[in-house]
C-alpha cells in the first residue's frame, strides 16, 4: 500500500522526534554557522543524490536510518554528507542493522550502539562508522583512566603516551558547538578528553 502521508506532516513528525531525543534547546547564530559548515540539509543531499527526502524521513522515523544530527534554527534537517554510506556498505537499509551490530562481539553492546546510531547523536565523529565508534570509545576510556591515575608531576614519557591518544581522538572528533553541550547536559568528550588533558599536562620540552 502506498504511503500517502503529506510531506509537511512527516517534517513535523521528524521535528517532534528530534526534540524527544535531544530536548528543546535554542540554536544560536554561531550554532547555525557551525552546523552549516559541518553538515548538509537533508533536502539538498537528497536532491544531489536523486533520492526522495520524504522517503528518507520515513526510513528515519521507522528506525532504519539515523535521525538528523541537528535541526537548524530555520528548521532545516541537517545530516552528514555520508548519511547513506553505511546503508550502501551493508547492501541496503534492510540489511543495515545486522551489518552494523555485527561489528560488536557482544550482541547487547551492538544493540546499544545501534540505538545510539539511530538517535543521530553521533555528531562526535567526523565519520560515523562502527570502527570509528569503537576506537573513540577505546580512546576516551584510556584517556580517562590515565587522567585518574596521574600523579602530581607525570614523567615526560607518560605525557607523551597521553598526548598520543589525545591527538588520535582529536583527529576523530569535530569541534562541537554550544548546542551540543546543552543537549548532552554538560561537557563533551572534546572538553574532557582533548582540551583538559592538554591544559593539565602539557608536553615537557626536552
XYZ file of C-alpha atoms in Angstrom:
206
model
C 0.000 0.000 0.000
C 1.373 3.432 -0.968
C 2.192 5.732 1.939
C 0.192 8.932 1.375
C 1.382 10.850 4.452
C 1.785 14.517 3.391
C 5.389 15.758 3.406
C 4.510 18.583 5.820
C 3.177 16.056 8.318
C 6.314 13.951 8.060
C 8.521 17.017 8.560
C 6.545 17.894 11.693
C 6.859 14.307 12.936
C 10.599 14.465 12.352
C 10.920 17.683 14.355
C 8.893 16.187 17.184
C 11.007 13.010 17.250
C 14.205 15.050 17.154
C 13.148 17.059 20.198
C 12.050 13.930 22.044
C 15.602 12.638 21.656
C 17.553 15.877 22.150
C 15.334 18.162 24.187
C 14.138 21.590 23.084
C 17.214 23.838 23.100
C 17.787 27.047 21.129
C 20.175 27.181 18.194
C 22.198 30.394 18.152
C 23.676 32.067 15.082
C 27.052 30.538 15.989
C 25.434 27.102 16.286
C 23.806 27.530 12.879
C 27.113 28.580 11.305
C 28.931 25.575 12.794
C 26.250 23.122 11.666
C 26.063 24.614 8.164
C 29.829 24.166 7.788
C 29.836 20.589 9.096
C 26.552 19.159 7.765
C 24.163 19.485 4.831
C 20.368 19.939 4.683
C 18.566 16.662 4.033
C 16.686 18.200 1.098
C 19.948 19.298 -0.556
C 21.668 15.953 -0.045
C 18.725 14.036 -1.444
C 18.498 16.416 -4.390
C 22.165 15.876 -5.206
C 21.838 12.085 -4.973
C 18.478 11.681 -6.672
C 16.734 10.441 -3.526
C 13.264 11.277 -2.232
C 13.669 13.246 1.030
C 10.225 12.281 2.265
C 11.027 8.586 1.816
C 14.276 9.134 3.726
C 12.299 10.764 6.537
C 10.001 7.739 6.574
C 13.012 5.447 6.931
C 14.376 7.585 9.753
C 11.096 7.559 11.649
C 10.860 3.790 11.114
C 14.266 3.242 12.726
C 16.030 2.208 9.541
C 18.260 5.277 9.124
C 19.616 7.690 11.767
C 17.773 10.875 12.652
C 19.308 14.211 11.614
C 22.236 15.361 13.709
C 20.762 18.843 14.132
C 17.696 20.939 13.375
C 18.978 24.322 12.277
C 17.056 27.326 13.611
C 15.304 27.680 10.229
C 14.008 24.118 10.599
C 16.432 22.509 8.130
C 17.159 18.866 8.963
C 20.975 18.756 8.982
C 22.599 15.428 8.172
C 26.139 14.197 7.452
C 27.210 14.174 3.821
C 27.844 10.433 4.089
C 24.400 9.704 5.548
C 23.824 6.744 3.213
C 27.372 5.334 3.241
C 26.781 2.625 5.845
C 23.489 1.514 4.312
C 25.232 1.254 0.963
C 28.073 -0.766 2.519
C 25.523 -3.082 4.114
C 23.734 -3.707 0.823
C 20.657 -1.620 1.626
C 18.774 -0.213 4.607
C 17.041 -3.547 5.189
C 20.448 -5.120 5.951
C 21.956 -2.201 7.859
C 21.086 -3.248 11.405
C 22.526 -6.758 11.032
C 25.648 -5.431 9.327
C 26.142 -2.669 11.902
C 25.596 -4.701 15.083
C 27.805 -7.488 13.725
C 30.844 -5.287 14.409
C 30.474 -5.997 18.146
C 31.006 -9.431 19.669
C 28.520 -8.707 22.451
C 25.004 -8.571 20.928
C 23.756 -6.334 23.746
C 26.512 -3.811 23.079
C 25.815 -3.976 19.367
C 22.142 -3.234 20.020
C 23.046 -0.326 22.318
C 25.349 1.166 19.691
C 22.664 0.705 17.038
C 20.202 2.666 19.172
C 22.802 5.403 19.660
C 23.494 5.482 15.920
C 19.794 5.800 15.072
C 19.416 8.708 17.502
C 21.570 10.882 15.238
C 23.599 11.983 18.255
C 26.886 10.586 16.930
C 27.871 14.116 15.943
C 31.069 13.470 17.924
C 32.786 11.852 14.926
C 33.777 13.210 11.539
C 32.827 9.831 10.032
C 30.296 7.659 11.854
C 31.404 4.068 11.275
C 31.493 1.045 13.593
C 35.302 1.200 13.564
C 35.280 4.898 14.451
C 32.710 4.405 17.204
C 34.753 1.593 18.736
C 38.034 3.498 18.529
C 36.526 6.620 20.104
C 35.215 4.521 22.997
C 38.636 2.905 23.473
C 40.463 6.233 23.405
C 38.128 8.040 25.787
C 38.335 5.119 28.233
C 42.143 5.044 28.045
C 42.480 8.817 28.438
C 40.038 8.907 31.341
C 41.886 6.088 33.105
C 45.259 7.774 32.593
C 43.968 11.069 33.942
C 42.526 9.330 37.005
C 45.889 7.670 37.708
C 48.067 10.713 37.042
C 50.303 11.893 39.846
C 51.275 15.464 40.631
C 54.064 15.594 38.047
C 53.879 12.764 35.495
C 57.031 11.880 33.604
C 57.715 13.143 30.077
C 57.163 9.588 28.815
C 53.750 9.437 30.496
C 52.807 12.779 28.952
C 53.896 11.626 25.511
C 51.773 8.498 25.794
C 48.781 10.563 26.929
C 49.195 13.085 24.121
C 49.432 10.334 21.515
C 45.960 9.159 22.493
C 44.615 12.695 22.798
C 45.911 13.580 19.337
C 44.297 10.487 17.843
C 40.963 11.349 19.440
C 41.330 14.954 18.279
C 41.618 13.729 14.690
C 38.415 11.684 15.006
C 36.260 14.412 16.555
C 34.876 17.726 15.270
C 34.910 20.867 17.398
C 31.304 20.578 18.703
C 29.165 23.644 19.347
C 27.390 25.220 22.319
C 24.129 23.489 21.403
C 25.815 20.105 21.900
C 26.751 20.979 25.478
C 23.098 21.815 26.142
C 21.611 18.640 24.704
C 24.292 16.399 26.230
C 23.858 18.106 29.597
C 27.426 19.296 30.135
C 30.957 18.943 28.823
C 31.510 16.827 25.728
C 34.363 14.405 25.125
C 36.436 17.091 23.405
C 36.267 19.132 26.616
C 37.177 16.279 28.957
C 39.463 14.115 26.830
C 41.169 16.562 24.457
C 41.226 20.119 25.791
C 41.516 19.305 29.511
C 44.440 16.840 29.200
C 46.379 19.265 27.028
C 45.853 22.046 29.570
C 46.565 19.950 32.658
C 49.525 18.001 31.308
C 51.358 19.903 28.562
C 54.325 18.257 26.968
C 57.612 18.997 28.718
C 60.275 20.445 26.372
C 63.283 18.194 26.087
